[in-house]
């Protein structure tokens, strides 16, 4: 019974450690961009994700893919309220915060 408790504690510690490392790695590999040129520069020089605002226009999404080589990866639910700023591609009022990334 004591051995089971020790194993359970060890597994919990391992799980917590792995989760914390993953969060830290994601945070360290996520960069912010405000313009199309910044998106491209980051995409060309750094691995990971690019956090940028988007107007929801399909043309901007296509341009980001063609020019910078990135596609939308995630639109975090908790970050979509009170969006304020300009689309990184066209400069129009943004409607979504998006994590963009390259496919490898």
PDB file of N, CA and C in Angstrom:
ATOM      1  N   UNK A   1       0.832  -1.196   0.000  1.00  0.00           N
ATOM      2  CA  UNK A   1       0.000   0.000   0.000  1.00  0.00           C
ATOM      3  C   UNK A   1       0.874   1.257   0.000  1.00  0.00           C
ATOM      4  N   UNK A   2       1.937   1.245   0.796  1.00  0.00           N
ATOM      5  CA  UNK A   2       2.872   2.360   0.831  1.00  0.00           C
ATOM      6  C   UNK A   2       3.599   2.495  -0.510  1.00  0.00           C
ATOM      7  N   UNK A   3       3.944   1.346  -1.116  1.00  0.00           N
ATOM      8  CA  UNK A   3       4.609   1.338  -2.411  1.00  0.00           C
ATOM      9  C   UNK A   3       3.688   1.933  -3.480  1.00  0.00           C
ATOM     10  N   UNK A   4       2.401   1.580  -3.441  1.00  0.00           N
ATOM     11  CA  UNK A   4       1.441   2.137  -4.396  1.00  0.00           C
ATOM     12  C   UNK A   4       1.352   3.656  -4.256  1.00  0.00           C
ATOM     13  N   UNK A   5       1.339   4.153  -3.043  1.00  0.00           N
ATOM     14  CA  UNK A   5       1.276   5.598  -2.810  1.00  0.00           C
ATOM     15  C   UNK A   5       2.542   6.287  -3.332  1.00  0.00           C
ATOM     16  N   UNK A   6       3.697   5.651  -3.130  1.00  0.00           N
ATOM     17  CA  UNK A   6       4.947   6.220  -3.630  1.00  0.00           C
ATOM     18  C   UNK A   6       4.956   6.252  -5.154  1.00  0.00           C
ATOM     19  N   UNK A   7       4.492   5.183  -5.773  1.00  0.00           N
ATOM     20  CA  UNK A   7       4.436   5.125  -7.239  1.00  0.00           C
ATOM     21  C   UNK A   7       3.467   6.176  -7.766  1.00  0.00           C
ATOM     22  N   UNK A   8       2.318   6.297  -7.140  1.00  0.00           N
ATOM     23  CA  UNK A   8       1.335   7.299  -7.560  1.00  0.00           C
ATOM     24  C   UNK A   8       1.913   8.713  -7.448  1.00  0.00           C
ATOM     25  N   UNK A   9       2.631   8.977  -6.359  1.00  0.00           N
ATOM     26  CA  UNK A   9       3.259  10.283  -6.155  1.00  0.00           C
ATOM     27  C   UNK A   9       4.330  10.530  -7.206  1.00  0.00           C
ATOM     28  N   UNK A  10       5.132   9.531  -7.492  1.00  0.00           N
ATOM     29  CA  UNK A  10       6.184   9.643  -8.502  1.00  0.00           C
ATOM     30  C   UNK A  10       5.580   9.923  -9.879  1.00  0.00           C
ATOM     31  N   UNK A  11       4.539   9.206 -10.235  1.00  0.00           N
ATOM     32  CA  UNK A  11       3.875   9.420 -11.528  1.00  0.00           C
ATOM     33  C   UNK A  11       3.270  10.823 -11.611  1.00  0.00           C
ATOM     34  N   UNK A  12       2.696  11.296 -10.524  1.00  0.00           N
ATOM     35  CA  UNK A  12       2.147  12.647 -10.494  1.00  0.00           C
ATOM     36  C   UNK A  12       3.253  13.685 -10.671  1.00  0.00           C
ATOM     37  N   UNK A  13       4.387  13.482 -10.007  1.00  0.00           N
ATOM     38  CA  UNK A  13       5.519  14.395 -10.138  1.00  0.00           C
ATOM     39  C   UNK A  13       6.051  14.410 -11.575  1.00  0.00           C
ATOM     40  N   UNK A  14       6.152  13.251 -12.179  1.00  0.00           N
ATOM     41  CA  UNK A  14       6.631  13.152 -13.562  1.00  0.00           C
ATOM     42  C   UNK A  14       5.668  13.888 -14.498  1.00  0.00           C
ATOM     43  N   UNK A  15       4.392  13.643 -14.328  1.00  0.00           N
ATOM     44  CA  UNK A  15       3.377  14.291 -15.163  1.00  0.00           C
ATOM     45  C   UNK A  15       3.430  15.810 -15.019  1.00  0.00           C
ATOM     46  N   UNK A  16       3.515  16.291 -13.809  1.00  0.00           N
ATOM     47  CA  UNK A  16       3.578  17.737 -13.556  1.00  0.00           C
ATOM     48  C   UNK A  16       4.839  18.334 -14.176  1.00  0.00           C
ATOM     49  N   UNK A  17       5.967  17.659 -14.011  1.00  0.00           N
ATOM     50  CA  UNK A  17       7.228  18.139 -14.570  1.00  0.00           C
ATOM     51  C   UNK A  17       7.158  18.208 -16.094  1.00  0.00           C
ATOM     52  N   UNK A  18       6.640  17.164 -16.724  1.00  0.00           N
ATOM     53  CA  UNK A  18       6.525  17.150 -18.184  1.00  0.00           C
ATOM     54  C   UNK A  18       5.586  18.245 -18.677  1.00  0.00           C
ATOM     55  N   UNK A  19       4.468  18.440 -17.994  1.00  0.00           N
ATOM     56  CA  UNK A  19       3.524  19.482 -18.368  1.00  0.00           C
ATOM     57  C   UNK A  19       4.176  20.860 -18.258  1.00  0.00           C
ATOM     58  N   UNK A  20       4.849  21.122 -17.143  1.00  0.00           N
ATOM     59  CA  UNK A  20       5.500  22.418 -16.940  1.00  0.00           C
ATOM     60  C   UNK A  20       6.585  22.680 -17.980  1.00  0.00           C
ATOM     61  N   UNK A  21       7.326  21.650 -18.343  1.00  0.00           N
ATOM     62  CA  UNK A  21       8.352  21.798 -19.388  1.00  0.00           C
ATOM     63  C   UNK A  21       7.706  22.125 -20.733  1.00  0.00           C
ATOM     64  N   UNK A  22       6.599  21.469 -21.049  1.00  0.00           N
ATOM     65  CA  UNK A  22       5.908  21.726 -22.312  1.00  0.00           C
ATOM     66  C   UNK A  22       5.379  23.155 -22.371  1.00  0.00           C
ATOM     67  N   UNK A  23       4.797  23.629 -21.284  1.00  0.00           N
ATOM     68  CA  UNK A  23       4.292  25.007 -21.234  1.00  0.00           C
ATOM     69  C   UNK A  23       5.443  25.990 -21.398  1.00  0.00           C
ATOM     70  N   UNK A  24       6.536  25.755 -20.696  1.00  0.00           N
ATOM     71  CA  UNK A  24       7.701  26.638 -20.785  1.00  0.00           C
ATOM     72  C   UNK A  24       8.261  26.652 -22.207  1.00  0.00           C
ATOM     73  N   UNK A  25       8.354  25.491 -22.808  1.00  0.00           N
ATOM     74  CA  UNK A  25       8.867  25.393 -24.181  1.00  0.00           C
ATOM     75  C   UNK A  25       7.963  26.135 -25.147  1.00  0.00           C
ATOM     76  N   UNK A  26       6.652  25.967 -25.003  1.00  0.00           N
ATOM     77  CA  UNK A  26       5.703  26.667 -25.874  1.00  0.00           C
ATOM     78  C   UNK A  26       5.844  28.180 -25.704  1.00  0.00           C
ATOM     79  N   UNK A  27       5.928  28.641 -24.466  1.00  0.00           N
ATOM     80  CA  UNK A  27       6.065  30.076 -24.218  1.00  0.00           C
ATOM     81  C   UNK A  27       7.367  30.623 -24.782  1.00  0.00           C
ATOM     82  N   UNK A  28       8.444  29.870 -24.665  1.00  0.00           N
ATOM     83  CA  UNK A  28       9.745  30.311 -25.175  1.00  0.00           C
ATOM     84  C   UNK A  28       9.829  30.268 -26.695  1.00  0.00           C
ATOM     85  N   UNK A  29       8.913  29.537 -27.327  1.00  0.00           N
ATOM     86  CA  UNK A  29       8.938  29.404 -28.779  1.00  0.00           C
ATOM     87  C   UNK A  29       7.718  30.058 -29.433  1.00  0.00           C
ATOM     88  N   UNK A  30       7.132  31.034 -28.755  1.00  0.00           N
ATOM     89  CA  UNK A  30       6.017  31.796 -29.309  1.00  0.00           C
ATOM     90  C   UNK A  30       6.428  33.262 -29.356  1.00  0.00           C
ATOM     91  N   UNK A  31       6.314  33.846 -30.536  1.00  0.00           N
ATOM     92  CA  UNK A  31       6.762  35.212 -30.767  1.00  0.00           C
ATOM     93  C   UNK A  31       5.577  36.059 -31.223  1.00  0.00           C
ATOM     94  N   UNK A  32       5.619  37.343 -30.948  1.00  0.00           N
ATOM     95  CA  UNK A  32       4.545  38.243 -31.346  1.00  0.00           C
ATOM     96  C   UNK A  32       4.957  39.043 -32.564  1.00  0.00           C
ATOM     97  N   UNK A  33       3.987  39.255 -33.460  1.00  0.00           N
ATOM     98  CA  UNK A  33       4.233  40.058 -34.657  1.00  0.00           C
ATOM     99  C   UNK A  33       3.049  40.987 -34.882  1.00  0.00           C
ATOM    100  N   UNK A  34       3.352  42.179 -35.386  1.00  0.00           N
ATOM    101  CA  UNK A  34       2.304  43.163 -35.670  1.00  0.00           C
ATOM    102  C   UNK A  34       2.160  43.452 -37.153  1.00  0.00           C
ATOM    103  N   UNK A  35       3.144  43.040 -37.960  1.00  0.00           N
ATOM    104  CA  UNK A  35       3.092  43.309 -39.401  1.00  0.00           C
ATOM    105  C   UNK A  35       3.404  42.032 -40.179  1.00  0.00           C
ATOM    106  N   UNK A  36       3.063  42.053 -41.436  1.00  0.00           N
ATOM    107  CA  UNK A  36       3.342  40.926 -42.320  1.00  0.00           C
ATOM    108  C   UNK A  36       4.852  40.682 -42.409  1.00  0.00           C
ATOM    109  N   UNK A  37       5.618  41.753 -42.469  1.00  0.00           N
ATOM    110  CA  UNK A  37       7.075  41.621 -42.551  1.00  0.00           C
ATOM    111  C   UNK A  37       7.642  40.967 -41.288  1.00  0.00           C
ATOM    112  N   UNK A  38       7.092  41.329 -40.117  1.00  0.00           N
ATOM    113  CA  UNK A  38       7.543  40.701 -38.871  1.00  0.00           C
ATOM    114  C   UNK A  38       7.182  39.219 -38.855  1.00  0.00           C
ATOM    115  N   UNK A  39       5.982  38.888 -39.328  1.00  0.00           N
ATOM    116  CA  UNK A  39       5.575  37.478 -39.392  1.00  0.00           C
ATOM    117  C   UNK A  39       6.576  36.704 -40.244  1.00  0.00           C
ATOM    118  N   UNK A  40       6.898  37.236 -41.432  1.00  0.00           N
ATOM    119  CA  UNK A  40       7.834  36.546 -42.332  1.00  0.00           C
ATOM    120  C   UNK A  40       9.216  36.408 -41.703  1.00  0.00           C
ATOM    121  N   UNK A  41       9.710  37.487 -41.100  1.00  0.00           N
ATOM    122  CA  UNK A  41      11.048  37.439 -40.489  1.00  0.00           C
ATOM    123  C   UNK A  41      11.111  36.376 -39.395  1.00  0.00           C
ATOM    124  N   UNK A  42      10.106  36.344 -38.545  1.00  0.00           N
ATOM    125  CA  UNK A  42      10.083  35.346 -37.470  1.00  0.00           C
ATOM    126  C   UNK A  42       9.970  33.944 -38.049  1.00  0.00           C
ATOM    127  N   UNK A  43       9.069  33.773 -39.021  1.00  0.00           N
ATOM    128  CA  UNK A  43       8.873  32.451 -39.629  1.00  0.00           C
ATOM    129  C   UNK A  43      10.151  31.947 -40.298  1.00  0.00           C
ATOM    130  N   UNK A  44      10.928  32.865 -40.863  1.00  0.00           N
ATOM    131  CA  UNK A  44      12.158  32.477 -41.558  1.00  0.00           C
ATOM    132  C   UNK A  44      13.331  32.215 -40.619  1.00  0.00           C
ATOM    133  N   UNK A  45      13.275  32.742 -39.387  1.00  0.00           N
ATOM    134  CA  UNK A  45      14.463  32.674 -38.535  1.00  0.00           C
ATOM    135  C   UNK A  45      14.283  31.939 -37.212  1.00  0.00           C
ATOM    136  N   UNK A  46      13.043  31.689 -36.812  1.00  0.00           N
ATOM    137  CA  UNK A  46      12.830  31.086 -35.499  1.00  0.00           C
ATOM    138  C   UNK A  46      11.821  29.942 -35.585  1.00  0.00           C
ATOM    139  N   UNK A  47      12.079  28.863 -34.860  1.00  0.00           N
ATOM    140  CA  UNK A  47      11.098  27.778 -34.811  1.00  0.00           C
ATOM    141  C   UNK A  47       9.977  28.130 -33.829  1.00  0.00           C
ATOM    142  N   UNK A  48       8.807  27.583 -34.046  1.00  0.00           N
ATOM    143  CA  UNK A  48       7.727  27.781 -33.085  1.00  0.00           C
ATOM    144  C   UNK A  48       6.524  28.455 -33.695  1.00  0.00           C
ATOM    145  N   UNK A  49       5.852  29.271 -32.892  1.00  0.00           N
ATOM    146  CA  UNK A  49       4.597  29.897 -33.291  1.00  0.00           C
ATOM    147  C   UNK A  49       4.714  31.414 -33.297  1.00  0.00           C
ATOM    148  N   UNK A  50       3.843  32.034 -34.068  1.00  0.00           N
ATOM    149  CA  UNK A  50       3.793  33.485 -34.160  1.00  0.00           C
ATOM    150  C   UNK A  50       2.389  33.921 -33.774  1.00  0.00           C
ATOM    151  N   UNK A  51       2.307  34.730 -32.742  1.00  0.00           N
ATOM    152  CA  UNK A  51       1.026  35.238 -32.267  1.00  0.00           C
ATOM    153  C   UNK A  51       0.782  36.576 -32.968  1.00  0.00           C
ATOM    154  N   UNK A  52      -0.308  36.646 -33.754  1.00  0.00           N
ATOM    155  CA  UNK A  52      -0.602  37.872 -34.493  1.00  0.00           C
ATOM    156  C   UNK A  52      -2.105  38.034 -34.660  1.00  0.00           C
ATOM    157  N   UNK A  53      -2.536  39.276 -34.748  1.00  0.00           N
ATOM    158  CA  UNK A  53      -3.947  39.577 -34.942  1.00  0.00           C
ATOM    159  C   UNK A  53      -4.326  39.396 -36.407  1.00  0.00           C
ATOM    160  N   UNK A  54      -5.611  39.087 -36.638  1.00  0.00           N
ATOM    161  CA  UNK A  54      -6.105  38.782 -37.984  1.00  0.00           C
ATOM    162  C   UNK A  54      -7.517  39.326 -38.136  1.00  0.00           C
ATOM    163  N   UNK A  55      -7.831  39.838 -39.305  1.00  0.00           N
ATOM    164  CA  UNK A  55      -9.137  40.442 -39.582  1.00  0.00           C
ATOM    165  C   UNK A  55     -10.201  39.425 -39.984  1.00  0.00           C
ATOM    166  N   UNK A  56      -9.848  38.186 -40.143  1.00  0.00           N
ATOM    167  CA  UNK A  56     -10.701  37.073 -40.587  1.00  0.00           C
ATOM    168  C   UNK A  56     -10.958  37.068 -42.087  1.00  0.00           C
ATOM    169  N   UNK A  57     -10.238  37.868 -42.839  1.00  0.00           N
ATOM    170  CA  UNK A  57     -10.399  37.899 -44.289  1.00  0.00           C
ATOM    171  C   UNK A  57      -9.577  36.769 -44.903  1.00  0.00           C
ATOM    172  N   UNK A  58     -10.209  35.979 -45.736  1.00  0.00           N
ATOM    173  CA  UNK A  58      -9.543  34.835 -46.373  1.00  0.00           C
ATOM    174  C   UNK A  58      -8.342  35.283 -47.203  1.00  0.00           C
ATOM    175  N   UNK A  59      -8.445  36.455 -47.832  1.00  0.00           N
ATOM    176  CA  UNK A  59      -7.330  36.968 -48.629  1.00  0.00           C
ATOM    177  C   UNK A  59      -6.086  37.192 -47.763  1.00  0.00           C
ATOM    178  N   UNK A  60      -6.277  37.685 -46.547  1.00  0.00           N
ATOM    179  CA  UNK A  60      -5.138  37.885 -45.640  1.00  0.00           C
ATOM    180  C   UNK A  60      -4.545  36.544 -45.225  1.00  0.00           C
ATOM    181  N   UNK A  61      -5.406  35.587 -44.963  1.00  0.00           N
ATOM    182  CA  UNK A  61      -4.915  34.259 -44.593  1.00  0.00           C
ATOM    183  C   UNK A  61      -4.087  33.670 -45.736  1.00  0.00           C
ATOM    184  N   UNK A  62      -4.592  33.808 -46.957  1.00  0.00           N
ATOM    185  CA  UNK A  62      -3.860  33.304 -48.122  1.00  0.00           C
ATOM    186  C   UNK A  62      -2.529  34.033 -48.305  1.00  0.00           C
ATOM    187  N   UNK A  63      -2.542  35.355 -48.091  1.00  0.00           N
ATOM    188  CA  UNK A  63      -1.315  36.142 -48.240  1.00  0.00           C
ATOM    189  C   UNK A  63      -0.278  35.751 -47.189  1.00  0.00           C
ATOM    190  N   UNK A  64      -0.723  35.521 -45.957  1.00  0.00           N
ATOM    191  CA  UNK A  64       0.200  35.069 -44.912  1.00  0.00           C
ATOM    192  C   UNK A  64       0.841  33.740 -45.299  1.00  0.00           C
ATOM    193  N   UNK A  65       0.047  32.865 -45.890  1.00  0.00           N
ATOM    194  CA  UNK A  65       0.570  31.562 -46.310  1.00  0.00           C
ATOM    195  C   UNK A  65       1.555  31.721 -47.465  1.00  0.00           C
ATOM    196  N   UNK A  66       1.181  32.509 -48.475  1.00  0.00           N
ATOM    197  CA  UNK A  66       2.027  32.676 -49.653  1.00  0.00           C
ATOM    198  C   UNK A  66       3.305  33.455 -49.336  1.00  0.00           C
ATOM    199  N   UNK A  67       3.181  34.560 -48.625  1.00  0.00           N
ATOM    200  CA  UNK A  67       4.318  35.444 -48.386  1.00  0.00           C
ATOM    201  C   UNK A  67       5.225  34.953 -47.257  1.00  0.00           C
ATOM    202  N   UNK A  68       4.622  34.541 -46.160  1.00  0.00           N
ATOM    203  CA  UNK A  68       5.412  34.166 -44.979  1.00  0.00           C
ATOM    204  C   UNK A  68       5.518  32.662 -44.776  1.00  0.00           C
ATOM    205  N   UNK A  69       4.720  31.891 -45.507  1.00  0.00           N
ATOM    206  CA  UNK A  69       4.789  30.434 -45.377  1.00  0.00           C
ATOM    207  C   UNK A  69       4.144  29.887 -44.121  1.00  0.00           C
ATOM    208  N   UNK A  70       3.191  30.649 -43.544  1.00  0.00           N
ATOM    209  CA  UNK A  70       2.549  30.207 -42.302  1.00  0.00           C
ATOM    210  C   UNK A  70       1.055  29.965 -42.533  1.00  0.00           C
ATOM    211  N   UNK A  71       0.504  29.121 -41.684  1.00  0.00           N
ATOM    212  CA  UNK A  71      -0.932  28.872 -41.681  1.00  0.00           C
ATOM    213  C   UNK A  71      -1.437  28.983 -40.246  1.00  0.00           C
ATOM    214  N   UNK A  72      -2.727  29.200 -40.116  1.00  0.00           N
ATOM    215  CA  UNK A  72      -3.302  29.322 -38.767  1.00  0.00           C
ATOM    216  C   UNK A  72      -3.226  27.977 -38.064  1.00  0.00           C
ATOM    217  N   UNK A  73      -2.849  28.015 -36.802  1.00  0.00           N
ATOM    218  CA  UNK A  73      -2.696  26.796 -36.009  1.00  0.00           C
ATOM    219  C   UNK A  73      -3.683  26.727 -34.854  1.00  0.00           C
ATOM    220  N   UNK A  74      -3.995  27.880 -34.276  1.00  0.00           N
ATOM    221  CA  UNK A  74      -4.847  27.872 -33.094  1.00  0.00           C
ATOM    222  C   UNK A  74      -5.429  29.263 -32.878  1.00  0.00           C
ATOM    223  N   UNK A  75      -6.685  29.302 -32.453  1.00  0.00           N
ATOM    224  CA  UNK A  75      -7.337  30.537 -32.030  1.00  0.00           C
ATOM    225  C   UNK A  75      -7.820  30.300 -30.609  1.00  0.00           C
ATOM    226  N   UNK A  76      -6.991  30.611 -29.616  1.00  0.00           N
ATOM    227  CA  UNK A  76      -7.327  30.293 -28.224  1.00  0.00           C
ATOM    228  C   UNK A  76      -8.623  30.953 -27.774  1.00  0.00           C
ATOM    229  N   UNK A  77      -9.560  30.146 -27.280  1.00  0.00           N
ATOM    230  CA  UNK A  77     -10.879  30.637 -26.868  1.00  0.00           C
ATOM    231  C   UNK A  77     -10.794  31.768 -25.861  1.00  0.00           C
ATOM    232  N   UNK A  78      -9.973  31.625 -24.860  1.00  0.00           N
ATOM    233  CA  UNK A  78      -9.911  32.599 -23.782  1.00  0.00           C
ATOM    234  C   UNK A  78      -9.285  33.926 -24.174  1.00  0.00           C
ATOM    235  N   UNK A  79      -8.773  34.034 -25.372  1.00  0.00           N
ATOM    236  CA  UNK A  79      -8.084  35.256 -25.786  1.00  0.00           C
ATOM    237  C   UNK A  79      -8.838  35.990 -26.896  1.00  0.00           C
ATOM    238  N   UNK A  80     -10.060  35.604 -27.198  1.00  0.00           N
ATOM    239  CA  UNK A  80     -10.772  36.192 -28.328  1.00  0.00           C
ATOM    240  C   UNK A  80     -11.684  37.351 -27.938  1.00  0.00           C
ATOM    241  N   UNK A  81     -11.853  37.566 -26.654  1.00  0.00           N
ATOM    242  CA  UNK A  81     -12.695  38.669 -26.217  1.00  0.00           C
ATOM    243  C   UNK A  81     -11.865  39.939 -26.131  1.00  0.00           C
ATOM    244  N   UNK A  82     -12.496  41.053 -26.415  1.00  0.00           N
ATOM    245  CA  UNK A  82     -11.846  42.362 -26.311  1.00  0.00           C
ATOM    246  C   UNK A  82     -10.601  42.483 -27.186  1.00  0.00           C
ATOM    247  N   UNK A  83     -10.667  41.931 -28.396  1.00  0.00           N
ATOM    248  CA  UNK A  83      -9.560  42.069 -29.341  1.00  0.00           C
ATOM    249  C   UNK A  83      -9.479  43.535 -29.752  1.00  0.00           C
ATOM    250  N   UNK A  84      -8.297  44.073 -29.674  1.00  0.00           N
ATOM    251  CA  UNK A  84      -8.106  45.455 -30.067  1.00  0.00           C
ATOM    252  C   UNK A  84      -6.769  45.566 -30.767  1.00  0.00           C
ATOM    253  N   UNK A  85      -6.809  46.010 -31.993  1.00  0.00           N
ATOM    254  CA  UNK A  85      -5.584  46.145 -32.762  1.00  0.00           C
ATOM    255  C   UNK A  85      -5.852  45.926 -34.226  1.00  0.00           C
ATOM    256  N   UNK A  86      -4.792  45.892 -34.983  1.00  0.00           N
ATOM    257  CA  UNK A  86      -4.881  45.799 -36.438  1.00  0.00           C
ATOM    258  C   UNK A  86      -4.387  44.444 -36.930  1.00  0.00           C
ATOM    259  N   UNK A  87      -4.977  44.003 -38.023  1.00  0.00           N
ATOM    260  CA  UNK A  87      -4.557  42.769 -38.684  1.00  0.00           C
ATOM    261  C   UNK A  87      -3.084  42.906 -39.096  1.00  0.00           C
ATOM    262  N   UNK A  88      -2.309  41.890 -38.806  1.00  0.00           N
ATOM    263  CA  UNK A  88      -0.885  41.905 -39.145  1.00  0.00           C
ATOM    264  C   UNK A  88      -0.663  41.933 -40.648  1.00  0.00           C
ATOM    265  N   UNK A  89      -1.650  41.539 -41.414  1.00  0.00           N
ATOM    266  CA  UNK A  89      -1.490  41.474 -42.860  1.00  0.00           C
ATOM    267  C   UNK A  89      -1.932  42.758 -43.554  1.00  0.00           C
ATOM    268  N   UNK A  90      -3.159  43.203 -43.293  1.00  0.00           N
ATOM    269  CA  UNK A  90      -3.724  44.321 -44.058  1.00  0.00           C
ATOM    270  C   UNK A  90      -3.866  45.621 -43.271  1.00  0.00           C
ATOM    271  N   UNK A  91      -3.789  45.544 -41.954  1.00  0.00           N
ATOM    272  CA  UNK A  91      -3.920  46.742 -41.141  1.00  0.00           C
ATOM    273  C   UNK A  91      -5.349  47.119 -40.792  1.00  0.00           C
ATOM    274  N   UNK A  92      -6.325  46.331 -41.269  1.00  0.00           N
ATOM    275  CA  UNK A  92      -7.716  46.575 -40.890  1.00  0.00           C
ATOM    276  C   UNK A  92      -7.930  46.147 -39.443  1.00  0.00           C
ATOM    277  N   UNK A  93      -9.069  46.521 -38.894  1.00  0.00           N
ATOM    278  CA  UNK A  93      -9.397  46.157 -37.515  1.00  0.00           C
ATOM    279  C   UNK A  93      -9.394  44.627 -37.379  1.00  0.00           C
ATOM    280  N   UNK A  94      -8.683  44.132 -36.376  1.00  0.00           N
ATOM    281  CA  UNK A  94      -8.575  42.686 -36.161  1.00  0.00           C
ATOM    282  C   UNK A  94      -9.801  42.154 -35.433  1.00  0.00           C
ATOM    283  N   UNK A  95     -10.131  40.897 -35.733  1.00  0.00           N
ATOM    284  CA  UNK A  95     -11.255  40.231 -35.085  1.00  0.00           C
ATOM    285  C   UNK A  95     -10.815  39.017 -34.278  1.00  0.00           C
ATOM    286  N   UNK A  96      -9.637  38.495 -34.576  1.00  0.00           N
ATOM    287  CA  UNK A  96      -9.150  37.279 -33.910  1.00  0.00           C
ATOM    288  C   UNK A  96      -7.669  37.392 -33.579  1.00  0.00           C
ATOM    289  N   UNK A  97      -7.283  36.740 -32.503  1.00  0.00           N
ATOM    290  CA  UNK A  97      -5.882  36.527 -32.172  1.00  0.00           C
ATOM    291  C   UNK A  97      -5.571  35.092 -32.603  1.00  0.00           C
ATOM    292  N   UNK A  98      -4.560  34.939 -33.420  1.00  0.00           N
ATOM    293  CA  UNK A  98      -4.259  33.634 -34.000  1.00  0.00           C
ATOM    294  C   UNK A  98      -2.793  33.280 -33.764  1.00  0.00           C
ATOM    295  N   UNK A  99      -2.560  32.013 -33.507  1.00  0.00           N
ATOM    296  CA  UNK A  99      -1.206  31.479 -33.481  1.00  0.00           C
ATOM    297  C   UNK A  99      -0.958  30.894 -34.874  1.00  0.00           C
ATOM    298  N   UNK A 100       0.059  31.424 -35.541  1.00  0.00           N
ATOM    299  CA  UNK A 100       0.433  30.984 -36.888  1.00  0.00           C
ATOM    300  C   UNK A 100       1.694  30.145 -36.797  1.00  0.00           C
ATOM    301  N   UNK A 101       1.867  29.236 -37.739  1.00  0.00           N
ATOM    302  CA  UNK A 101       3.074  28.429 -37.740  1.00  0.00           C
ATOM    303  C   UNK A 101       3.324  27.803 -39.096  1.00  0.00           C
ATOM    304  N   UNK A 102       4.536  27.297 -39.256  1.00  0.00           N
ATOM    305  CA  UNK A 102       4.926  26.593 -40.471  1.00  0.00           C
ATOM    306  C   UNK A 102       4.710  25.104 -40.294  1.00  0.00           C
ATOM    307  N   UNK A 103       4.396  24.455 -41.384  1.00  0.00           N
ATOM    308  CA  UNK A 103       4.329  22.992 -41.385  1.00  0.00           C
ATOM    309  C   UNK A 103       5.714  22.465 -41.736  1.00  0.00           C
ATOM    310  N   UNK A 104       6.217  21.534 -40.955  1.00  0.00           N
ATOM    311  CA  UNK A 104       7.538  21.001 -41.208  1.00  0.00           C
ATOM    312  C   UNK A 104       7.456  19.575 -41.663  1.00  0.00           C
TER     313      UNK A 104
END
